[in-house]
PDB file of C-alpha atoms and ligand atoms in Angstrom:
ATOM      1  CA  MET A   1      21.582  -5.132 -21.015  1.00 85.00           C
ATOM      2  CA  ASN A   2      22.560  -5.650 -17.414  1.00 95.00           C
ATOM      3  CA  ARG A   3      25.971  -4.043 -16.926  1.00 98.00           C
ATOM      4  CA  LEU A   4      25.246  -0.367 -16.760  1.00 98.00           C
ATOM      5  CA  LEU A   5      26.774   2.932 -15.705  1.00 98.00           C
ATOM      6  CA  ILE A   6      24.807   6.010 -14.751  1.00 98.00           C
ATOM      7  CA  ILE A   7      26.699   9.289 -15.086  1.00 98.00           C
ATOM      8  CA  GLY A   8      25.519  12.800 -14.379  1.00 97.00           C
ATOM      9  CA  PRO A   9      26.293  15.910 -12.368  1.00 96.00           C
ATOM     10  CA  PRO A  10      25.599  16.127  -8.629  1.00 95.00           C
ATOM     11  CA  GLY A  11      21.862  16.668  -8.170  1.00 92.00           C
ATOM     12  CA  ALA A  12      20.824  15.135 -11.500  1.00 94.00           C
ATOM     13  CA  GLY A  13      19.026  12.366  -9.619  1.00 93.00           C
ATOM     14  CA  LYS A  14      21.425   9.484 -10.247  1.00 96.00           C
ATOM     15  CA  GLY A  15      20.944   7.835  -6.861  1.00 95.00           C
ATOM     16  CA  THR A  16      17.135   7.956  -6.977  1.00 95.00           C
ATOM     17  CA  GLN A  17      17.035   6.638 -10.526  1.00 97.00           C
ATOM     18  CA  ALA A  18      19.719   4.010  -9.930  1.00 97.00           C
ATOM     19  CA  THR A  19      17.642   2.498  -7.131  1.00 97.00           C
ATOM     20  CA  LYS A  20      14.500   2.333  -9.272  1.00 98.00           C
ATOM     21  CA  ILE A  21      16.211   0.935 -12.353  1.00 97.00           C
ATOM     22  CA  SER A  22      18.132  -1.686 -10.419  1.00 97.00           C
ATOM     23  CA  GLU A  23      14.889  -2.920  -8.848  1.00 97.00           C
ATOM     24  CA  GLU A  24      13.224  -3.031 -12.236  1.00 96.00           C
ATOM     25  CA  LEU A  25      16.123  -5.005 -13.768  1.00 97.00           C
ATOM     26  CA  SER A  26      16.906  -7.099 -10.645  1.00 97.00           C
ATOM     27  CA  ILE A  27      20.548  -6.065 -10.489  1.00 98.00           C
ATOM     28  CA  PRO A  28      22.371  -4.380  -7.605  1.00 98.00           C
ATOM     29  CA  ALA A  29      22.786  -0.590  -7.653  1.00 98.00           C
ATOM     30  CA  ILE A  30      26.328   0.119  -6.532  1.00 98.00           C
ATOM     31  CA  SER A  31      26.841   3.731  -5.449  1.00 98.00           C
ATOM     32  CA  THR A  32      30.390   4.698  -4.504  1.00 98.00           C
ATOM     33  CA  GLY A  33      29.054   7.766  -2.640  1.00 97.00           C
ATOM     34  CA  ASP A  34      26.714   5.559  -0.562  1.00 97.00           C
ATOM     35  CA  ILE A  35      29.510   3.107   0.216  1.00 98.00           C
ATOM     36  CA  PHE A  36      31.734   5.967   1.384  1.00 98.00           C
ATOM     37  CA  ARG A  37      28.955   7.494   3.510  1.00 97.00           C
ATOM     38  CA  ALA A  38      28.191   4.122   5.148  1.00 97.00           C
ATOM     39  CA  ASN A  39      31.873   3.728   5.972  1.00 98.00           C
ATOM     40  CA  ILE A  40      32.079   7.225   7.430  1.00 97.00           C
ATOM     41  CA  LYS A  41      29.017   6.553   9.562  1.00 97.00           C
ATOM     42  CA  ASN A  42      30.491   3.274  10.827  1.00 98.00           C
ATOM     43  CA  GLN A  43      33.869   4.927  11.402  1.00 98.00           C
ATOM     44  CA  THR A  44      35.825   2.368   9.382  1.00 98.00           C
ATOM     45  CA  GLU A  45      39.369   2.870   8.096  1.00 98.00           C
ATOM     46  CA  LEU A  46      37.971   3.442   4.580  1.00 98.00           C
ATOM     47  CA  GLY A  47      35.609   6.075   5.990  1.00 98.00           C
ATOM     48  CA  ARG A  48      38.488   7.853   7.707  1.00 98.00           C
ATOM     49  CA  GLU A  49      40.467   7.851   4.461  1.00 97.00           C
ATOM     50  CA  ALA A  50      37.568   9.318   2.463  1.00 98.00           C
ATOM     51  CA  LYS A  51      35.924  11.837   4.783  1.00 97.00           C
ATOM     52  CA  GLU A  52      38.092  14.930   4.339  1.00 98.00           C
ATOM     53  CA  TYR A  53      37.894  14.683   0.533  1.00 98.00           C
ATOM     54  CA  ILE A  54      34.129  14.211   0.510  1.00 98.00           C
ATOM     55  CA  ASP A  55      33.471  17.088   2.887  1.00 96.00           C
ATOM     56  CA  ALA A  56      35.549  19.377   0.653  1.00 97.00           C
ATOM     57  CA  GLY A  57      33.737  18.196  -2.508  1.00 97.00           C
ATOM     58  CA  ASN A  58      36.906  16.687  -3.960  1.00 98.00           C
ATOM     59  CA  LEU A  59      37.348  13.219  -5.395  1.00 98.00           C
ATOM     60  CA  VAL A  60      38.619  10.588  -3.009  1.00 98.00           C
ATOM     61  CA  PRO A  61      42.046   9.396  -4.253  1.00 98.00           C
ATOM     62  CA  ASP A  62      41.862   6.778  -7.003  1.00 98.00           C
ATOM     63  CA  SER A  63      43.964   4.296  -5.023  1.00 98.00           C
ATOM     64  CA  VAL A  64      41.252   4.152  -2.346  1.00 98.00           C
ATOM     65  CA  THR A  65      38.244   4.242  -4.682  1.00 98.00           C
ATOM     66  CA  ASN A  66      39.562   1.758  -7.227  1.00 98.00           C
ATOM     67  CA  ARG A  67      40.311  -0.887  -4.605  1.00 98.00           C
ATOM     68  CA  MET A  68      36.834  -0.473  -3.129  1.00 98.00           C
ATOM     69  CA  VAL A  69      35.111  -0.886  -6.519  1.00 98.00           C
ATOM     70  CA  ARG A  70      37.264  -3.870  -7.505  1.00 98.00           C
ATOM     71  CA  ASP A  71      36.258  -5.648  -4.284  1.00 97.00           C
ATOM     72  CA  ARG A  72      32.599  -4.767  -4.697  1.00 98.00           C
ATOM     73  CA  LEU A  73      32.329  -5.958  -8.310  1.00 98.00           C
ATOM     74  CA  ALA A  74      33.917  -9.285  -7.388  1.00 97.00           C
ATOM     75  CA  GLN A  75      31.066 -10.068  -4.976  1.00 98.00           C
ATOM     76  CA  ASP A  76      28.581 -12.765  -5.981  1.00 97.00           C
ATOM     77  CA  ASP A  77      25.550 -10.528  -6.391  1.00 97.00           C
ATOM     78  CA  ALA A  78      27.305  -8.513  -9.122  1.00 98.00           C
ATOM     79  CA  ALA A  79      28.112 -11.545 -11.270  1.00 97.00           C
ATOM     80  CA  ARG A  80      24.952 -11.293 -13.355  1.00 94.00           C
ATOM     81  CA  GLY A  81      24.893  -7.537 -13.707  1.00 98.00           C
ATOM     82  CA  PHE A  82      25.048  -4.229 -11.882  1.00 98.00           C
ATOM     83  CA  LEU A  83      24.300  -0.551 -12.184  1.00 98.00           C
ATOM     84  CA  LEU A  84      27.296   1.529 -11.132  1.00 98.00           C
ATOM     85  CA  ASP A  85      26.464   5.012  -9.831  1.00 98.00           C
ATOM     86  CA  GLY A  86      29.311   7.454  -9.186  1.00 98.00           C
ATOM     87  CA  TYR A  87      32.120   5.446 -10.772  1.00 98.00           C
ATOM     88  CA  PRO A  88      34.096   5.999 -12.933  1.00 98.00           C
ATOM     89  CA  ARG A  89      34.505   9.715 -12.335  1.00 98.00           C
ATOM     90  CA  ASN A  90      37.777  10.494 -14.156  1.00 98.00           C
ATOM     91  CA  THR A  91      39.786   8.997 -17.013  1.00 98.00           C
ATOM     92  CA  ALA A  92      42.087   6.970 -14.753  1.00 98.00           C
ATOM     93  CA  GLN A  93      39.015   5.317 -13.221  1.00 98.00           C
ATOM     94  CA  VAL A  94      37.732   4.456 -16.700  1.00 98.00           C
ATOM     95  CA  GLU A  95      40.988   2.591 -17.336  1.00 98.00           C
ATOM     96  CA  GLU A  96      40.759   0.856 -13.983  1.00 98.00           C
ATOM     97  CA  LEU A  97      37.169  -0.203 -14.633  1.00 98.00           C
ATOM     98  CA  ASP A  98      38.202  -1.609 -18.011  1.00 98.00           C
ATOM     99  CA  SER A  99      40.896  -3.614 -16.256  1.00 98.00           C
ATOM    100  CA  ILE A 100      38.541  -4.848 -13.502  1.00 98.00           C
ATOM    101  CA  LEU A 101      35.980  -5.974 -16.079  1.00 98.00           C
ATOM    102  CA  THR A 102      38.579  -7.620 -18.306  1.00 98.00           C
ATOM    103  CA  ASP A 103      39.706  -9.638 -15.282  1.00 97.00           C
ATOM    104  CA  LEU A 104      36.086 -10.666 -14.671  1.00 96.00           C
ATOM    105  CA  ASP A 105      35.515 -11.377 -18.375  1.00 96.00           C
ATOM    106  CA  GLN A 106      32.762  -8.749 -18.521  1.00 97.00           C
ATOM    107  CA  LYS A 107      32.052  -5.463 -20.281  1.00 97.00           C
ATOM    108  CA  ILE A 108      29.782  -2.428 -19.929  1.00 98.00           C
ATOM    109  CA  ASP A 109      26.641  -2.679 -22.084  1.00 97.00           C
ATOM    110  CA  ALA A 110      25.370   0.884 -21.776  1.00 97.00           C
ATOM    111  CA  VAL A 111      26.112   4.259 -20.209  1.00 98.00           C
ATOM    112  CA  LEU A 112      23.138   6.343 -19.124  1.00 98.00           C
ATOM    113  CA  LEU A 113      23.955  10.047 -19.080  1.00 97.00           C
ATOM    114  CA  LEU A 114      21.510  12.056 -16.993  1.00 97.00           C
ATOM    115  CA  THR A 115      21.479  15.772 -17.830  1.00 95.00           C
ATOM    116  CA  ALA A 116      20.158  18.959 -16.151  1.00 93.00           C
ATOM    117  CA  ASP A 117      21.253  22.595 -16.123  1.00 91.00           C
ATOM    118  CA  ASN A 118      23.513  23.944 -13.380  1.00 91.00           C
ATOM    119  CA  GLU A 119      21.086  26.326 -11.666  1.00 91.00           C
ATOM    120  CA  GLU A 120      18.449  23.580 -11.424  1.00 91.00           C
ATOM    121  CA  LEU A 121      21.117  21.332  -9.906  1.00 94.00           C
ATOM    122  CA  VAL A 122      22.176  23.890  -7.305  1.00 92.00           C
ATOM    123  CA  GLN A 123      18.548  24.483  -6.290  1.00 92.00           C
ATOM    124  CA  ARG A 124      17.828  20.760  -5.950  1.00 92.00           C
ATOM    125  CA  LEU A 125      20.971  20.181  -3.895  1.00 93.00           C
ATOM    126  CA  LEU A 126      20.238  23.097  -1.585  1.00 92.00           C
ATOM    127  CA  GLY A 127      16.745  21.645  -1.100  1.00 92.00           C
ATOM    128  CA  ARG A 128      18.231  18.257  -0.259  1.00 89.00           C
ATOM    129  CA  ALA A 129      20.674  19.903   2.158  1.00 85.00           C
ATOM    130  CA  ALA A 130      17.734  21.311   4.081  1.00 85.00           C
ATOM    131  CA  ASP A 131      16.034  17.852   4.268  1.00 87.00           C
ATOM    132  CA  GLN A 132      18.924  15.463   4.718  1.00 87.00           C
ATOM    133  CA  GLY A 133      21.802  17.518   6.061  1.00 81.00           C
ATOM    134  CA  ARG A 134      24.520  15.867   3.970  1.00 85.00           C
ATOM    135  CA  SER A 135      27.831  17.399   5.081  1.00 86.00           C
ATOM    136  CA  ASP A 136      28.850  18.154   1.456  1.00 92.00           C
ATOM    137  CA  ASP A 137      25.609  19.983   0.530  1.00 91.00           C
ATOM    138  CA  THR A 138      26.579  23.560   1.474  1.00 91.00           C
ATOM    139  CA  GLU A 139      26.352  26.039  -1.411  1.00 92.00           C
ATOM    140  CA  GLU A 140      30.118  26.512  -1.625  1.00 94.00           C
ATOM    141  CA  VAL A 141      30.861  22.768  -1.674  1.00 95.00           C
ATOM    142  CA  ILE A 142      27.978  22.147  -4.114  1.00 94.00           C
ATOM    143  CA  ARG A 143      29.447  24.654  -6.582  1.00 95.00           C
ATOM    144  CA  HIS A 144      32.849  23.053  -6.176  1.00 96.00           C
ATOM    145  CA  ARG A 145      31.406  19.561  -6.830  1.00 96.00           C
ATOM    146  CA  LEU A 146      29.817  20.884 -10.039  1.00 96.00           C
ATOM    147  CA  ASP A 147      33.219  22.254 -11.136  1.00 97.00           C
ATOM    148  CA  VAL A 148      34.915  18.943 -10.351  1.00 98.00           C
ATOM    149  CA  TYR A 149      32.238  17.199 -12.423  1.00 97.00           C
ATOM    150  CA  ALA A 150      32.796  19.530 -15.387  1.00 97.00           C
ATOM    151  CA  GLU A 151      36.582  19.230 -15.239  1.00 98.00           C
ATOM    152  CA  GLU A 152      37.146  15.598 -14.313  1.00 98.00           C
ATOM    153  CA  THR A 153      34.019  13.610 -15.075  1.00 98.00           C
ATOM    154  CA  GLU A 154      32.479  15.184 -18.182  1.00 97.00           C
ATOM    155  CA  PRO A 155      35.539  14.296 -20.305  1.00 97.00           C
ATOM    156  CA  ILE A 156      34.961  10.581 -19.701  1.00 98.00           C
ATOM    157  CA  VAL A 157      31.666  10.760 -21.560  1.00 98.00           C
ATOM    158  CA  ASP A 158      33.654  11.203 -24.795  1.00 97.00           C
ATOM    159  CA  LEU A 159      35.535   7.981 -24.113  1.00 98.00           C
ATOM    160  CA  TYR A 160      32.277   6.058 -23.869  1.00 98.00           C
ATOM    161  CA  GLU A 161      30.766   7.981 -26.818  1.00 98.00           C
ATOM    162  CA  ALA A 162      33.651   6.671 -28.904  1.00 98.00           C
ATOM    163  CA  ARG A 163      32.520   3.155 -27.984  1.00 97.00           C
ATOM    164  CA  GLY A 164      28.986   3.991 -29.105  1.00 97.00           C
ATOM    165  CA  ILE A 165      27.302   3.013 -25.828  1.00 97.00           C
ATOM    166  CA  VAL A 166      26.047   6.356 -24.420  1.00 97.00           C
ATOM    167  CA  THR A 167      22.373   7.270 -24.129  1.00 96.00           C
ATOM    168  CA  ARG A 168      21.552  10.828 -23.030  1.00 96.00           C
ATOM    169  CA  VAL A 169      18.449  11.230 -20.914  1.00 96.00           C
ATOM    170  CA  ASP A 170      16.882  14.514 -19.808  1.00 95.00           C
ATOM    171  CA  GLY A 171      16.737  14.584 -16.006  1.00 94.00           C
ATOM    172  CA  LEU A 172      13.996  17.249 -15.903  1.00 93.00           C
ATOM    173  CA  GLY A 173      10.486  15.994 -15.170  1.00 93.00           C
ATOM    174  CA  THR A 174       8.886  13.831 -12.507  1.00 95.00           C
ATOM    175  CA  ILE A 175      10.892  10.972 -11.023  1.00 96.00           C
ATOM    176  CA  ASP A 176       8.665   8.431 -12.801  1.00 97.00           C
ATOM    177  CA  GLU A 177       8.958  10.187 -16.166  1.00 97.00           C
ATOM    178  CA  VAL A 178      12.743  10.122 -15.928  1.00 97.00           C
ATOM    179  CA  THR A 179      12.715   6.436 -14.865  1.00 97.00           C
ATOM    180  CA  GLU A 180      10.612   5.566 -17.921  1.00 97.00           C
ATOM    181  CA  ARG A 181      13.035   7.392 -20.224  1.00 96.00           C
ATOM    182  CA  LEU A 182      15.974   5.530 -18.718  1.00 97.00           C
ATOM    183  CA  LEU A 183      14.273   2.136 -18.853  1.00 96.00           C
ATOM    184  CA  SER A 184      13.278   2.577 -22.462  1.00 95.00           C
ATOM    185  CA  ALA A 185      16.971   3.130 -23.227  1.00 92.00           C
ATOM    186  CA  VAL A 186      18.062  -0.172 -21.709  1.00 92.00           C
ATOM    187  CA  ARG A 187      15.163  -2.480 -22.534  1.00 87.00           C
TER     188      ARG A 187
HETATM  189  P1  ADP B 201      27.107  13.609  -5.930  1.00 81.40           P
HETATM  190  O1  ADP B 201      27.152  12.978  -7.281  1.00 81.40           O
HETATM  191  O2  ADP B 201      25.764  14.192  -5.586  1.00 81.40           O
HETATM  192  O3  ADP B 201      28.228  14.575  -5.682  1.00 81.40           O
HETATM  193  P2  ADP B 201      27.938  11.068  -4.653  1.00 81.40           P
HETATM  194  O4  ADP B 201      27.208  10.443  -3.531  1.00 81.40           O
HETATM  195  O5  ADP B 201      27.998  10.341  -5.953  1.00 81.40           O
HETATM  196  O6  ADP B 201      27.259  12.495  -4.812  1.00 81.40           O
HETATM  197  O7  ADP B 201      29.441  11.394  -4.220  1.00 81.40           O
HETATM  198  C1  ADP B 201      29.736  12.102  -3.044  1.00 81.40           C
HETATM  199  C2  ADP B 201      31.247  12.247  -2.876  1.00 81.40           C
HETATM  200  O8  ADP B 201      31.853  10.953  -2.744  1.00 81.40           O
HETATM  201  C3  ADP B 201      31.989  12.889  -4.058  1.00 81.40           C
HETATM  202  O9  ADP B 201      31.953  14.305  -4.012  1.00 81.40           O
HETATM  203  C4  ADP B 201      33.411  12.332  -3.826  1.00 81.40           C
HETATM  204  O10 ADP B 201      34.074  13.017  -2.787  1.00 81.40           O
HETATM  205  C5  ADP B 201      33.144  10.920  -3.330  1.00 81.40           C
HETATM  206  N1  ADP B 201      33.140   9.963  -4.467  1.00 81.40           N
HETATM  207  C6  ADP B 201      32.070   9.242  -4.914  1.00 81.40           C
HETATM  208  N2  ADP B 201      32.418   8.485  -5.963  1.00 81.40           N
HETATM  209  C7  ADP B 201      33.731   8.725  -6.212  1.00 81.40           C
HETATM  210  C8  ADP B 201      34.682   8.274  -7.164  1.00 81.40           C
HETATM  211  N3  ADP B 201      34.330   7.419  -8.137  1.00 81.40           N
HETATM  212  N4  ADP B 201      35.941   8.748  -7.099  1.00 81.40           N
HETATM  213  C9  ADP B 201      36.312   9.596  -6.144  1.00 81.40           C
HETATM  214  N5  ADP B 201      35.477  10.092  -5.221  1.00 81.40           N
HETATM  215  C10 ADP B 201      34.198   9.660  -5.235  1.00 81.40           C
END
């Protein structure tokens, strides 16, 4: 299995786990949040388009995000597999991803769903805010991002459940314990 999605609420540890799993499986980890942040830092046009949405904890418009993901998945290093982190995040993006993969003659093998309860998530994100100073890690924006996840992203899990490709993994525990759980689901 080498075409994977990792889905989970903000703070569940997707980014950390995506990096470890992609190394283990020798596939690129593609994080839409990281791509946006790099573009904001480098003051590109894409960064300018995304910044106000990210800082408010809202989704960047699909037109912007979809184009970015289509371009990224067409790059050579993604031809033999990838782990997508942070996309799709709503039902329209699920449809777009289906269309992108159909055009590339590919399909998703597995969806890893990383779970954790809301108060744990808020505490982790507030801790990260203190260390890393991400502009969208204030308590108010964190709570809003959790609401956006519940309203827009959680419903897409059902779409993938219907395809029989979802594995739920408990995100509580040490980083290595969680990595082992995820790897045993895809090996
Ligand atoms: P987290 O999951 O901790 O909120 P991410 O780094 O995945 O962090 O995303 C940060 C922000 O980037 C999101 O709140 C959103 O504004 C934007 N973003 C990332 N991925 C998408 C996407 N697929 N669609 C729209 N916006 C996105």
